[in-house]
Short mmCIF file of C-alpha atoms in Angstrom, two decimals:
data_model
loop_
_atom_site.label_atom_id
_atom_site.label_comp_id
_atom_site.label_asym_id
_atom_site.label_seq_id
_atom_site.Cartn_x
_atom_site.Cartn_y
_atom_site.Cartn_z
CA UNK I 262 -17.91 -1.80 -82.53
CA UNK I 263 -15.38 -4.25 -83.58
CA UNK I 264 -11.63 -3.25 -84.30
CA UNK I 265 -9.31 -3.89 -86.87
CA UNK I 266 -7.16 -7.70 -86.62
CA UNK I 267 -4.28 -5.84 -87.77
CA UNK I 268 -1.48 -5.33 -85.36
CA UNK I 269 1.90 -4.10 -84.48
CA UNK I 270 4.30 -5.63 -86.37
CA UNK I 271 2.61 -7.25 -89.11
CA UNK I 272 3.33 -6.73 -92.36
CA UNK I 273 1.02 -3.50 -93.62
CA UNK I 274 -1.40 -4.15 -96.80
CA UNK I 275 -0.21 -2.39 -99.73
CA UNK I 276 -2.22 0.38 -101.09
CA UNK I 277 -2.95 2.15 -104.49
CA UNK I 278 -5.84 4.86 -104.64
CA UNK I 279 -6.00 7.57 -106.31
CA UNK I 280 -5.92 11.31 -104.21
CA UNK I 281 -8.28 14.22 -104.74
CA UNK I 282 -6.18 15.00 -108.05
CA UNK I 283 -6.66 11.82 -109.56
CA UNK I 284 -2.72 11.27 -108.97
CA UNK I 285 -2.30 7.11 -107.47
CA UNK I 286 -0.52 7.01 -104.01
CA UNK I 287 0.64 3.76 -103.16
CA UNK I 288 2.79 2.53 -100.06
CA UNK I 289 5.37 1.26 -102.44
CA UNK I 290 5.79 4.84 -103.55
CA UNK I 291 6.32 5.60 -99.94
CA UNK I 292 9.02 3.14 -98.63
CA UNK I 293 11.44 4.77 -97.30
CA UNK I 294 9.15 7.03 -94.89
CA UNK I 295 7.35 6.89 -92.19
CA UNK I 296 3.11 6.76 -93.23
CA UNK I 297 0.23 8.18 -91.03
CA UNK I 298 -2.27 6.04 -92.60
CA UNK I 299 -5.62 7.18 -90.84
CA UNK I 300 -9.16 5.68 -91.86
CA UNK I 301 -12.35 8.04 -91.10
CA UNK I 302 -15.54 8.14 -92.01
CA UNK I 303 -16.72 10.96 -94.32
CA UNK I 304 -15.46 14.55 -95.56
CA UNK I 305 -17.15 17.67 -94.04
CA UNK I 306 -18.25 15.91 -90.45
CA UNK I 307 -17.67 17.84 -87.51
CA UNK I 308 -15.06 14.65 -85.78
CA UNK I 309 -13.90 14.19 -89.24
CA UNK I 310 -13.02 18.17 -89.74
CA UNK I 311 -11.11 18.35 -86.91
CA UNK I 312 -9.09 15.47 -87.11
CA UNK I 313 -8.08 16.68 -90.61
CA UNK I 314 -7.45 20.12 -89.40
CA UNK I 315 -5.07 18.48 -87.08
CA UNK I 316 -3.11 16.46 -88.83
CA UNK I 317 -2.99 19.68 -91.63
CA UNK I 318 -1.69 21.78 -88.60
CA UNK I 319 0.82 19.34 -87.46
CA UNK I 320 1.99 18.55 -91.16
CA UNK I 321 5.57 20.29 -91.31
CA UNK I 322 6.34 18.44 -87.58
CA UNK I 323 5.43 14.84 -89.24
CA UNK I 324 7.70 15.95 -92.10
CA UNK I 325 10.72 16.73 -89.75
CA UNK I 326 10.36 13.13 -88.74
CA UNK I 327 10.43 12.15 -91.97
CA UNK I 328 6.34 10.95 -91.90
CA UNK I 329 3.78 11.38 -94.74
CA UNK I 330 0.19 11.23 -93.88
CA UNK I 331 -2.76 9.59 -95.97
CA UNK I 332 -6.32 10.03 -94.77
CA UNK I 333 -8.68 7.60 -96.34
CA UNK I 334 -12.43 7.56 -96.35
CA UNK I 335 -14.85 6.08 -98.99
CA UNK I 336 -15.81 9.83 -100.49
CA UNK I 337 -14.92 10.63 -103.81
CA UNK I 338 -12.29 12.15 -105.17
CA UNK I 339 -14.32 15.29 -106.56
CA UNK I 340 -15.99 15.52 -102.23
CA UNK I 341 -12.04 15.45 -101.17
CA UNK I 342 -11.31 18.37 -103.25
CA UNK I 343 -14.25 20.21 -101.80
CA UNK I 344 -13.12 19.11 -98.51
CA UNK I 345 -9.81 19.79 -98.67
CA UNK I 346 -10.84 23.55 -100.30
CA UNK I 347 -13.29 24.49 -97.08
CA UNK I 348 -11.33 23.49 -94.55
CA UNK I 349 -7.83 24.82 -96.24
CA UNK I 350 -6.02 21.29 -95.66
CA UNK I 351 -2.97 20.77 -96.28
CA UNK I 352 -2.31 16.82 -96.25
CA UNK I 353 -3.25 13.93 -98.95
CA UNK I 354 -6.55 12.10 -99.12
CA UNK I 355 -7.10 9.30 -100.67
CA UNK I 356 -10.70 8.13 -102.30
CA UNK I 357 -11.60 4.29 -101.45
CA UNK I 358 -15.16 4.52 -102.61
CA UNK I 359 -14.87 0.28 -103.05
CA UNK I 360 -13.85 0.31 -99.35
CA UNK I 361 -11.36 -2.51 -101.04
CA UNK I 362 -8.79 -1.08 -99.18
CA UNK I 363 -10.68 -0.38 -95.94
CA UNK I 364 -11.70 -4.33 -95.50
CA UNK I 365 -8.01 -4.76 -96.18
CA UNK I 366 -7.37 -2.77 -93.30
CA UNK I 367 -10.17 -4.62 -91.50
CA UNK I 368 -11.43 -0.91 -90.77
CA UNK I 369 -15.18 -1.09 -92.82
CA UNK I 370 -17.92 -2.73 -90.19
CA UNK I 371 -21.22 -2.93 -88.87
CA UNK I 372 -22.21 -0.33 -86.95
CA UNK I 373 -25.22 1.43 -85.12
CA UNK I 374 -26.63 4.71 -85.15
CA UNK I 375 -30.34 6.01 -83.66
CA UNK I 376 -31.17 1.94 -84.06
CA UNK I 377 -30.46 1.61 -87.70
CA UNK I 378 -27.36 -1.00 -88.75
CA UNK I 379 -25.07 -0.09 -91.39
CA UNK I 380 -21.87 -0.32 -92.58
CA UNK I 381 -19.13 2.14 -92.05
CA UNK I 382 -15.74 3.15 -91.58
CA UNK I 383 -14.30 2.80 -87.75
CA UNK I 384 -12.18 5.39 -87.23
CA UNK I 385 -8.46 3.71 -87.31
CA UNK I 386 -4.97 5.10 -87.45
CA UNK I 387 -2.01 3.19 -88.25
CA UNK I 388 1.53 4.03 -88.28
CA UNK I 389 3.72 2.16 -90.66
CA UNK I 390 7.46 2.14 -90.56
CA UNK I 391 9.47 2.73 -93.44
CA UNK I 392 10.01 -0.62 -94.25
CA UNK I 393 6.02 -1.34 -94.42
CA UNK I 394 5.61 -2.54 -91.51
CA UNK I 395 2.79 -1.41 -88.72
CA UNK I 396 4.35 -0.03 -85.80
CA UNK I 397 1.43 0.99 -83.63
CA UNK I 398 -2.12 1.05 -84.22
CA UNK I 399 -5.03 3.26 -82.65
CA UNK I 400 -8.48 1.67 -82.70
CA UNK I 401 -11.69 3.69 -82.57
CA UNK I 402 -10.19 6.97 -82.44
CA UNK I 403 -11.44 10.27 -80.83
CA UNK I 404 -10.74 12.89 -83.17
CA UNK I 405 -9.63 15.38 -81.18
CA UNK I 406 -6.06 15.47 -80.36
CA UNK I 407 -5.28 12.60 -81.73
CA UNK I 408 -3.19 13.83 -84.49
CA UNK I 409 -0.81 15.00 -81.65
CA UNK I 410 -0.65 11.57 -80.32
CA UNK I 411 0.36 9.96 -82.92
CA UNK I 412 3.21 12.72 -83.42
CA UNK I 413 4.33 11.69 -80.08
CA UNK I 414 3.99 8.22 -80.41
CA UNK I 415 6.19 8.55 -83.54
CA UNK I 416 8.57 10.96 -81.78
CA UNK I 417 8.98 7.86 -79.37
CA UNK I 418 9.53 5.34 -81.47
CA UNK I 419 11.93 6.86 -83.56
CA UNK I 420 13.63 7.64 -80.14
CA UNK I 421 14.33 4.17 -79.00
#
C-alpha cells in the first residue's frame, strides 16, 4: 500500500467539508489550534469504531492542549450521524464523499482485498500546527491505540 507524499513540515492542504450537521469545517476556521486530522476508511467498521472511540475518549485531553480533531472518511453526512449516534462519539466528522480532499491528502489509493483491486482510503493521521503546517504524520495506521499516540506525540512537541 502506498503512503501519503505529504510530510512534516509542509504546508497542510486547506480543507472545507461539511460535518454530520451539514455545518462547513475548514482549517482556516481552525488556525490558531492544533488539528488531529485523521483519514479512515468507513463508519461502523470494527478498526474504524475503535479508533473513533478513542479519539472520543481522549477528546477533553486534546482540548487541554489546545487540539481539535477531524476524522474524515468518504461516508455521508446522514452515515456520520448514524455513526456518531451508535457509538456515542463525541468528536467532528467530516463527509468527503468526492474523496477531493483525500487525493489532496494523497490518502485515497489502490488497494487489495481477498484478490479484488479497488480504491480506498489508507488509514492516515496528520497533525497540523496552528499555523497550518504538518508537524508529524502517521502512515497506515493501526487503529488501536493510536489515538493515544498521537496525544503523546503532541504532548512532545508542544514540549520542546
Amino acid at each position: 500500500m502506498a503512503k501519503t507524499s505529504i510530510s512534516a513540515g509542509e504546508k497542510a492542504p486547506n480543507l472545507c467539508l461539511p460535518d454530520a450537521e451539514g455545518n462547513n469545517v475548514s482549517l482556516e476556521d481552525l488556525k490558531g489550534k492544533w488539528v488531529v486530522l485523521y483519514f479512515y476508511p468507513r463508519d461502523n467498521t470494527s478498526g474504524c469504531s475503535i479508533e473513533a472511540m478513542e479519539f472520543t475518549k481522549l477528546k477533553s485531553d486534546f482540548e487541554k492542549e489546545g487540539a481539535f480533531i477531524l476524522g474524515v472518511s468518504k461516508d455521508s453526512q446522514k452515515s456520520h450521524q448514524k455513526f456518531i449516534e451508535k457509538k456515542e462519539l463525541g468528536i467532528t466528522l467530516l463527509s468527503d464523499e468526492s474523496t477531493e480532499l483525500q487525493q489532496s491528502y494523497d490518502v485515497w489509493h489502490q488497494k487489495k482485498m481477498a484478490g479484488k483491486e479497488y480504491m480506498g482510503t489508507v488509514r492516515t493521521t496528520f497533525l497540523i500546527d496552528p499555523e497550518g503546517n504538518v508537524a508529524k504524520v502517521w502512515d497506515k495506521v493501526k487503529a488501536k491505540g493510536h489515538a493515544m499516540e498521537v496525544l503523546e506525540e503532541l504532548r512532545r512537541i508542544k514540549g520542546e
